[in-house]
Amino acid sequence: MAQPKFKRNLSFISMIALASGAVIGGWLAEAPYWFSVTGAGAAFIFPILAVLLVPVGLAFAELTAMLPFASSVDIWTTSAFGHKAGWASQWMMFLIQVVEPPMMAFIFITAFQYFIPIPKGAQMWIAIGIVLLWYILSNFNIALTGKLANICFFSMIIMSLIVSMTLLFSGHWSADNLVGHGGFFPNGFKGIFIAMAVFSLKFIGFEMTPTMIEETNFPVSKMWKIILSALFVPAILYFIVVMAIGGMGSWSEIAQMGMPEPEFIRKFSLPGIVAILALVAGILHAFTTLMGFWTSSARVLYGAAQLNQLPQIFTRLNKKGQPYIANLVVLIFTVFFCIFSGDDWVQYIYAVSCIAAGLVYFVCCLDALILRRKHPEWERPYKVPCATVVFILGMIVSVWVIIGSCLELSAGGYISLVIYCLIGIAMYFIMSGYRKKNPEAHQLITLTPDDIEHE
C-alpha cells in the first residue's frame, strides 16, 4: 500500500506568514529581559543579527531546494556525514522547535492576566488547556494553519505598529531615555556580546521552513525569499518596538517591568484601547509562534521516521494529511514543559535554544559546503553565490551564538541539556536494536534528488 503523503496546501504568502510569524515572538513579556541584557541598544542588535544570519539562511535555502524533504536537517547531514550525525542534528533541531510552544503558553498567561487575574495555581492548567486546544486544531488540514497564520500575522503587524506609533508620538517619549542612564549599551561589551548570541533566539523560526517543504505549492527555488523575509521583517519590527519602548523610561525601569507597553500606557494615562491592542498583538504573536513551531516539531519527528531513525508510527497521517502521532508526542513534551516551567524560564529557554540552534546552524553550513564538493552533480534549483565564503561566514556566526549562549546558561541548564542529549543517544541505540532484529523493516534510508519525484 502506498504511503500517505502530505497535502500541498501552503501558499507562498502563507509560508511567509508562518515563518515570519513564528520568528516574531512575544516581546510583550520578553522586552524586560532584552533591556536587562543590553538596554535600548537591543534595537540595533536585531538588524545586525538579521544580516549576520543571512549566510546561515542562504545555506538552508540551497539545501532545501536541493533536498526538499520534511527530514530537512536530518537528510542533509546524513548525506554529508552519515546517519549518526544526521540523527544527532535532527535531535538538536527537535529541541529548538519543541521548547517554543510551552514558552508561548507562558506569554498567553501573561497577557490574559491583564484582563483577568489568574491564581498562580491555575496558570499551569490554563497553559495546558491552550496547548490542548491547538493540538486539536493541528490535526486539521494544513490549509487551516496557513489561513490562521495569514490572519494573525498581518493583524499583529498592524496592531504592533499602532501601539509603537502611539508611544513614539505620545509626548512622553524622550531620546534622553535612550542615550542617558548608561547610554544605548549600559552593560558595555559584555552585554553586547551576550545579546548578539542569545537574541538570535528571536530569529529562530526561519530554520523550520524546510520541514514544511513537502506541503508547499510553490517552486522550491523561492524558499530563499521566505527565509530572508523571516529574518528582516522581524528585525525591522523589533527595531521599531524597542525604540518606542526605550524612549518611555530608563532601561533599568523597563527591565523591572512585567509588560512594558501596557504599563507605560497606564502610567502616562494614554488611551486604554492601545493597551488592549498591545495585549491582543502579544497574544497573536504567541499564537503564530506556537502554530509554526508546533507544526515544525511534528515534522521533525516525521522526517526522522521517514529515514527509519524513529519508528514508522511517526509517519502515520490522518485523513487531513496531518502526522497525528507526531502531534501527540509534541503535545506530551509541551505539557511537560508547562508543568515544570519556572520564574526564570524565559532566560533559560533563550540560552538552551540558542546553544542548540548554534549547533544546528554550524552543521548545516558545513553540510552545504561538504555537499558542494561531495555531490557537485546534484541539481540545485537555488545556488548560493560565493558559496565557500558564505558558508564559512555562517559557521563563524554559529560559533559566536554557541559561545555567547553558553555564557548565559546556568548549571541547571547544562544538566538538562546533557540529559536531553543522553535521551537522544538512548533512542538511537533502541532503534539500532530494532534494526538488528528486523533489518529489512528498519533499514536506514538516505534520500537523494532522485527520490524527489517519488515523494
CSV table of N, CA, C and O in Angstrom, one decimal, residues 75 96 116 135 146 186 294 300 322 355 386 435:
chain,number,residue,atom,x,y,z
A,75,ILE,N,18.4,14.8,6.7
A,75,ILE,CA,18.8,14.2,5.5
A,75,ILE,C,20.0,14.9,4.9
A,75,ILE,O,20.9,14.3,4.3
A,96,ILE,N,15.1,22.7,19.5
A,96,ILE,CA,14.9,24.1,19.2
A,96,ILE,C,13.4,24.3,19.0
A,96,ILE,O,12.9,25.4,19.4
A,116,ILE,N,-7.9,39.5,33.3
A,116,ILE,CA,-8.5,38.7,34.4
A,116,ILE,C,-7.4,38.1,35.3
A,116,ILE,O,-6.5,37.3,34.8
A,135,TYR,N,-3.6,21.4,19.9
A,135,TYR,CA,-3.4,20.0,19.5
A,135,TYR,C,-4.5,19.6,18.6
A,135,TYR,O,-4.4,18.9,17.6
A,146,GLY,N,-2.4,27.6,7.6
A,146,GLY,CA,-2.0,28.7,6.7
A,146,GLY,C,-2.9,29.9,6.8
A,146,GLY,O,-2.4,31.0,6.8
A,186,PRO,N,24.2,50.0,28.3
A,186,PRO,CA,24.7,50.2,29.7
A,186,PRO,C,25.6,49.1,30.3
A,186,PRO,O,26.3,49.4,31.2
A,294,TRP,N,5.0,24.3,16.6
A,294,TRP,CA,4.3,23.0,16.8
A,294,TRP,C,4.3,22.2,15.5
A,294,TRP,O,4.6,21.0,15.5
A,300,VAL,N,9.6,17.4,12.3
A,300,VAL,CA,10.9,16.9,12.6
A,300,VAL,C,10.9,15.4,13.0
A,300,VAL,O,11.7,14.6,12.6
A,322,GLN,N,-2.3,15.0,8.3
A,322,GLN,CA,-1.5,15.5,9.4
A,322,GLN,C,-0.9,14.3,10.2
A,322,GLN,O,-1.6,13.3,10.4
A,355,ILE,N,21.9,27.6,22.1
A,355,ILE,CA,23.0,26.6,22.0
A,355,ILE,C,22.7,25.6,21.0
A,355,ILE,O,23.5,25.3,20.1
A,386,CYS,N,29.0,32.9,-4.2
A,386,CYS,CA,30.3,32.9,-3.4
A,386,CYS,C,30.1,31.9,-2.2
A,386,CYS,O,30.3,32.2,-1.1
A,435,ARG,N,16.6,-2.5,14.6
A,435,ARG,CA,17.2,-2.8,13.3
A,435,ARG,C,17.9,-4.1,13.2
A,435,ARG,O,17.8,-4.8,12.2
